[in-house]
Short mmCIF file of C-alpha atoms in Angstrom, two decimals:
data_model
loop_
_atom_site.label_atom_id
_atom_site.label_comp_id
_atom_site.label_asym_id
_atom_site.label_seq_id
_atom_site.Cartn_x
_atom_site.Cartn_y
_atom_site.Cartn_z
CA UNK V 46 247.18 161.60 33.82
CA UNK V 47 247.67 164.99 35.05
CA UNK V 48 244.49 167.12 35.09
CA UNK V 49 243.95 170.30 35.15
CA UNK V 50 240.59 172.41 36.53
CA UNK V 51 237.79 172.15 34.44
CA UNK V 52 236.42 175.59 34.50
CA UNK V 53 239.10 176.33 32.64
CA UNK V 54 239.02 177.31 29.09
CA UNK V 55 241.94 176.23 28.35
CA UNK V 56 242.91 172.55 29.25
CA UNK V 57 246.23 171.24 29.55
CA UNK V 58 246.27 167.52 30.66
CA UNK V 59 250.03 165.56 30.54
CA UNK V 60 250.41 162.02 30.09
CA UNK V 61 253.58 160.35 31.54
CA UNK V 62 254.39 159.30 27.88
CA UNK V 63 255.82 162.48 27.29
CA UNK V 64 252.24 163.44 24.81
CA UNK V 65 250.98 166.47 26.36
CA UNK V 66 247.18 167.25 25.35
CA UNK V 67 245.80 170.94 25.17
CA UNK V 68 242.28 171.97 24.88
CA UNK V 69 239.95 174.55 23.69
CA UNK V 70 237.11 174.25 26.02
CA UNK V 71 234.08 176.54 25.44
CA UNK V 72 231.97 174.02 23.35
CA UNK V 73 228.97 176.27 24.37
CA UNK V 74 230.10 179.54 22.21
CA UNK V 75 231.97 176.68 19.51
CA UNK V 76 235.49 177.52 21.51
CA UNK V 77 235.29 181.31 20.27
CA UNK V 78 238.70 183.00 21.81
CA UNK V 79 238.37 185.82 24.36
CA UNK V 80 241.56 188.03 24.79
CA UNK V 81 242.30 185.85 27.94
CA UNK V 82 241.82 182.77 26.54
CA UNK V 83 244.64 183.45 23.72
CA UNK V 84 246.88 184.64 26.40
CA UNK V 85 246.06 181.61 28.33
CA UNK V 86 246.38 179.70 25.27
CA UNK V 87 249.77 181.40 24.20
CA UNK V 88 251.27 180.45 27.78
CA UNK V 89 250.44 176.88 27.25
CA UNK V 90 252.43 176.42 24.48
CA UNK V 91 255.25 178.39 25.97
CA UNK V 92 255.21 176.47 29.32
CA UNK V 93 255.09 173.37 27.31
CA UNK V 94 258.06 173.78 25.30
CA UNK V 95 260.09 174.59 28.18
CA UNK V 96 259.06 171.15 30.03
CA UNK V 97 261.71 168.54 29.29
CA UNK V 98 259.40 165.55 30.10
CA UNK V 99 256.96 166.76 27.31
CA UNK V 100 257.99 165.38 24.01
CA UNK V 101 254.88 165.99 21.46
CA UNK V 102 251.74 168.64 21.93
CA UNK V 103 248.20 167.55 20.54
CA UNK V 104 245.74 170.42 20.13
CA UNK V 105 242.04 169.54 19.91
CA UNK V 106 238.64 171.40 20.70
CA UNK V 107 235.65 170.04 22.81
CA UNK V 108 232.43 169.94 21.64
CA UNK V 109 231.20 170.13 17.93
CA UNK V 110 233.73 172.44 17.05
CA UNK V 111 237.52 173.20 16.94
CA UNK V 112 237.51 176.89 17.04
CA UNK V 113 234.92 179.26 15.51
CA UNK V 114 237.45 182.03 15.74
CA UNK V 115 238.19 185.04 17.99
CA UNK V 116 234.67 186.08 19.78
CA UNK V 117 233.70 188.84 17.88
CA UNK V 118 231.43 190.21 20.91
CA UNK V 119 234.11 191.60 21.92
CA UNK V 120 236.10 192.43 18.83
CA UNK V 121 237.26 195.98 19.85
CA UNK V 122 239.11 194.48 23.36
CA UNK V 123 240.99 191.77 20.71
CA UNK V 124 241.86 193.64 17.47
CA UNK V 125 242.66 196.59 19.65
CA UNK V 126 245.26 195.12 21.71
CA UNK V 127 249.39 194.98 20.90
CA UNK V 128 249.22 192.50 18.60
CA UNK V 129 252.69 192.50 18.65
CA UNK V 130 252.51 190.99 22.31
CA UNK V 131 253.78 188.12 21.19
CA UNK V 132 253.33 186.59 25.25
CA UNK V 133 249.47 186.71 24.20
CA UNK V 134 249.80 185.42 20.45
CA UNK V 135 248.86 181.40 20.53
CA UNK V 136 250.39 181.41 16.47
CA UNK V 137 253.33 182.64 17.92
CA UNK V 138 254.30 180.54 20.94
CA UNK V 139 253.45 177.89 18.53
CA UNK V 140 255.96 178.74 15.73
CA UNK V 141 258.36 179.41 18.58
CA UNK V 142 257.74 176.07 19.90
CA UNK V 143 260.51 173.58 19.69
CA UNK V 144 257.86 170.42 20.27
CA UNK V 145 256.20 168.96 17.23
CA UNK V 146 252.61 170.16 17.77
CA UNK V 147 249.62 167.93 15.93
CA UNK V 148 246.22 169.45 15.44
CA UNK V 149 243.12 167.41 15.54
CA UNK V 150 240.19 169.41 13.77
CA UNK V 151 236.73 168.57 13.97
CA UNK V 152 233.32 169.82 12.97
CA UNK V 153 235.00 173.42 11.98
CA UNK V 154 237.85 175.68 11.80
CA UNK V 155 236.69 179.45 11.70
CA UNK V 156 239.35 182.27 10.84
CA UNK V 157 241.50 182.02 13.62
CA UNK V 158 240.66 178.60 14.44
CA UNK V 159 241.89 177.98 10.75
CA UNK V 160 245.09 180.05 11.63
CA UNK V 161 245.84 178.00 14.66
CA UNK V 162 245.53 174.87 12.60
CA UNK V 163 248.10 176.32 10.07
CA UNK V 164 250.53 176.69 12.83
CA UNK V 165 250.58 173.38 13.88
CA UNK V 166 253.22 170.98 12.08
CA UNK V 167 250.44 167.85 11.58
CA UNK V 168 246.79 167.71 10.93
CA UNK V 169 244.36 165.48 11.89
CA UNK V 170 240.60 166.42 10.56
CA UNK V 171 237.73 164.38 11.31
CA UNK V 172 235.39 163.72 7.96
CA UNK V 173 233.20 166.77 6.91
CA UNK V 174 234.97 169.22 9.04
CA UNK V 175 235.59 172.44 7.10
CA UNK V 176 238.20 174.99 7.56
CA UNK V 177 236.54 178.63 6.97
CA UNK V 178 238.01 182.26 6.30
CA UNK V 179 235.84 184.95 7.10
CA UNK V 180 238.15 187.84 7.50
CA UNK V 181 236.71 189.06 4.30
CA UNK V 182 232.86 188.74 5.30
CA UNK V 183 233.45 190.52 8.21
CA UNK V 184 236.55 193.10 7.55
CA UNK V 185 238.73 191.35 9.36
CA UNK V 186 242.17 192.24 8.14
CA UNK V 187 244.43 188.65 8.86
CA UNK V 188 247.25 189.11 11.41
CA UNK V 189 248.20 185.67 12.14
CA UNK V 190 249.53 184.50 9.04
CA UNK V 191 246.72 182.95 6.92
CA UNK V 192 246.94 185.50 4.29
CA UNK V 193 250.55 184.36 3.48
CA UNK V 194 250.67 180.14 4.42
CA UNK V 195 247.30 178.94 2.81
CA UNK V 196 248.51 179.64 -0.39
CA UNK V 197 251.51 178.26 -0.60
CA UNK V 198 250.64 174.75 1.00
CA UNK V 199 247.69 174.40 -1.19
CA UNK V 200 248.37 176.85 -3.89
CA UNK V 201 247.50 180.86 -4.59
CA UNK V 202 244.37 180.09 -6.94
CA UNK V 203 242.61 177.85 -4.46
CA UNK V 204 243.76 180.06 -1.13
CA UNK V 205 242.61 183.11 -3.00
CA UNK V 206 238.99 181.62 -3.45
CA UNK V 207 239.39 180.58 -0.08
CA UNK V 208 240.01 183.71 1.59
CA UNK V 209 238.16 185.92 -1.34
CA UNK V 210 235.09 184.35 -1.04
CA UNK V 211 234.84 182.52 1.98
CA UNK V 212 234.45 179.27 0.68
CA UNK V 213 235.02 176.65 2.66
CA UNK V 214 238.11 174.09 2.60
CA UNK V 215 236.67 170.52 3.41
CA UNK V 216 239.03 168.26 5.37
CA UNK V 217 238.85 165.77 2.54
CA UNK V 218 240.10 168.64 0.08
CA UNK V 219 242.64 170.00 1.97
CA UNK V 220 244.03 166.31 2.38
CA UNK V 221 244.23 166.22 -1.25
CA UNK V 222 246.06 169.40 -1.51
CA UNK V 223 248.45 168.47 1.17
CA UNK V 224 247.17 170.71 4.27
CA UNK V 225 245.42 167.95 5.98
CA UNK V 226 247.45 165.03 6.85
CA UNK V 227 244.42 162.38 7.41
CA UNK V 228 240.99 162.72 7.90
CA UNK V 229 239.10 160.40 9.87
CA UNK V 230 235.93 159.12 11.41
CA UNK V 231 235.03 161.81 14.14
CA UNK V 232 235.23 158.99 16.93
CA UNK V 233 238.75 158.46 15.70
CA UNK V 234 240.00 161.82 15.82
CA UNK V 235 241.82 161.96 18.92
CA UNK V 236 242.92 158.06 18.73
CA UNK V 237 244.59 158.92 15.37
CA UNK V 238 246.12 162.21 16.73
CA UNK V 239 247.85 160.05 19.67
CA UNK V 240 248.94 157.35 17.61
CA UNK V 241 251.27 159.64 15.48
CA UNK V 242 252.16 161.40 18.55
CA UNK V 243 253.36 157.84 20.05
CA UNK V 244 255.59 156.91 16.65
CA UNK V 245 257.08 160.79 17.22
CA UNK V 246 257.93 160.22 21.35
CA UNK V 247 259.67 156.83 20.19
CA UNK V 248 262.35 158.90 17.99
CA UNK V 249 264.93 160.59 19.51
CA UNK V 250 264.30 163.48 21.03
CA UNK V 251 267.08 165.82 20.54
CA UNK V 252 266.99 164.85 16.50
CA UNK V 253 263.19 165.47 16.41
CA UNK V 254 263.48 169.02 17.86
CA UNK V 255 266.46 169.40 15.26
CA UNK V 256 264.46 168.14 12.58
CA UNK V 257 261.49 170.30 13.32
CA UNK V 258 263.43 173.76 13.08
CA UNK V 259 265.39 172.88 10.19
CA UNK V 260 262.23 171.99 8.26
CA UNK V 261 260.74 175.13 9.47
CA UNK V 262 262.98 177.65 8.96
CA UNK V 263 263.90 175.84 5.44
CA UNK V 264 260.64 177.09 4.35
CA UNK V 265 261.14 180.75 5.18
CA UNK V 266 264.38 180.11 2.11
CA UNK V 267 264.74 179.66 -1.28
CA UNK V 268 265.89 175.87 -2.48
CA UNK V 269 269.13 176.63 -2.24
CA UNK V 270 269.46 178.69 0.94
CA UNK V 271 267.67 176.26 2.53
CA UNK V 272 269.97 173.37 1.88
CA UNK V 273 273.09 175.48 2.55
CA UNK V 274 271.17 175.73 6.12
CA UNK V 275 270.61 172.12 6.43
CA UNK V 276 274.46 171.09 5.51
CA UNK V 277 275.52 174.15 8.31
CA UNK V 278 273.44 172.48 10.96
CA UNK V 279 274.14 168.82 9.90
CA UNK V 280 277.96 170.16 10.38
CA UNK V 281 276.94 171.53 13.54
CA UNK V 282 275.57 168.54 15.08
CA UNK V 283 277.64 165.82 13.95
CA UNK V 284 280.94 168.52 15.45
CA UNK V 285 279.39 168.45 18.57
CA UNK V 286 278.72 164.41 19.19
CA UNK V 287 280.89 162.76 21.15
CA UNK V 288 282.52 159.23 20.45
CA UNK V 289 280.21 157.60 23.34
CA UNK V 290 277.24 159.10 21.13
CA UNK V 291 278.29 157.62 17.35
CA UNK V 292 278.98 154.30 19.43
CA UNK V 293 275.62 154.60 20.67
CA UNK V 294 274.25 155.59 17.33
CA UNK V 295 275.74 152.20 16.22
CA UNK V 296 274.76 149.89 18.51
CA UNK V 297 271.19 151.50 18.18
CA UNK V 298 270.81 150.87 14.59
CA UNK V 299 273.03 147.48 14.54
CA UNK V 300 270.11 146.52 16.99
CA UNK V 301 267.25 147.43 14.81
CA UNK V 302 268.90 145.82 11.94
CA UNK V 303 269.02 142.32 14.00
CA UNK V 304 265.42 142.87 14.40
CA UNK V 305 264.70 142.43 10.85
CA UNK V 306 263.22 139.35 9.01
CA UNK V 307 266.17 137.93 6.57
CA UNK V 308 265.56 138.62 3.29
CA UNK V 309 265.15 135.86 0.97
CA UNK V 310 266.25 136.27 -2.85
#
């Protein structure tokens, strides 16, 4: 495994499985974001993406914590800057990043911690962990999309409580409601996080990237937009294969179909 510095804050370690592994690493202020760190952060994911020999990103904090949230001692240098520079927006490069990216939350989830978990496209949450909003408590006005993507994966009554009243959202809640996609013993966190990383790298590639965006950008449409956009790229992709690829295609699924037990009636 690759490794980078560790006086870094921001850890990105690559594995020659194609999983790349990045991490928030400030356990002793619960992996609070400075303004560098979310630039550092927000080039991660960007250098990532562009790295052909990374195939899945897993996001975790160290410590007892995932990510308290941006470090409000020094609120001013943060909510002051162009936060329209998307180059140091972590939500950003994520949605702009082609990679499935799976988030494994434990202990908590604070504000922007919570909005970095809503990025990602899977969520791992260890038991007990609890996703928090606080922009309320502390007139915070949201800028990286929690306002408008809490409620509809888990519903405008519940979000609005949420976010209204800073209640917190318990992993084993949000599983129920569909935000969390398995919660697990803390020890397990990271093993479950890989393992659905692994079943992702041993998909094809292209198709998984394709997949991804389509599913992505669906969600931005109505019902029907959204399958007129899957039918356009389906058309797309299937115009563009050539007759080495469908044989290929073939002989890939003729092979997994030998594989199976026979059926008995």
């Amino acid at each position: 495994m690759e490794r980078s510095d560790p006086e870094k804050l921001i850890l990105v370690n690559r594995e020659p499985d194609g999983i790349a592994f990045v991490t928030i690493n400030r356990p002793k202020a619960l992996n609070s974001l400075t303004r560098a760190m979310m630039r550092d952060l927000a080039q991660a994911f960007k250098a990532l993406d562009r790295e052909d020999s990374v195939r899945v990103i897993v996001l975790s904090g160290s410590g007892r914590a995932f990510c308290s949230g941006v470090d409000l001692t020094a609120a001013e240098d943060v909510f002051k800057g162009d936060v329209k520079d998307l180059e140091a927006d972590p939500v950003a490069q994520m949605e702009r990043c082609r990679k499935p990216i799976i988030v494994a939350v434990g202990g908590f989830a604070v504000t922007a911690g919570f909005e970095i978990a809503l990025a990602s496209d899977i969520v791992v949450a260890a038991k007990r962990t609890k996703f928090i909003d606080t922009h309320a408590r502390f007139g915070i006005f949201p800028s990286w999309g929690l306002s408008q993507k809490l409620s509809r994966i888990i519903g405008p009554n519940k979000a609005r409580e949420v976010s209204l009243a800073a209640t917190p959202l318990t992993a084993e809640v949000a599983e129920r409601l569909g935000f969390v996609n398995h919660v697990v013993e803390e020890g397990e966190l990271l093993k479950k996080a890989r393992e659905i990383a692994e079943a992702i790298v041993r998909n094809n590639q292209d198709l998984v990237m394709r997949y991804k965006s389509v599913i992505n950008e669906g969600l931005k449409l109505d019902l029907g937009h959204a399958l007129e956009l899957e039918k356009e790229r389906a058309h797309d992709y299937y115009n563009g294969m050539t007759k080495d690829q469908f044989k290929k295609m073939q002989e890939f699924i003729a092979g997994r179909s030998s594989k199976k037990p026979s059926s008995k009636l």
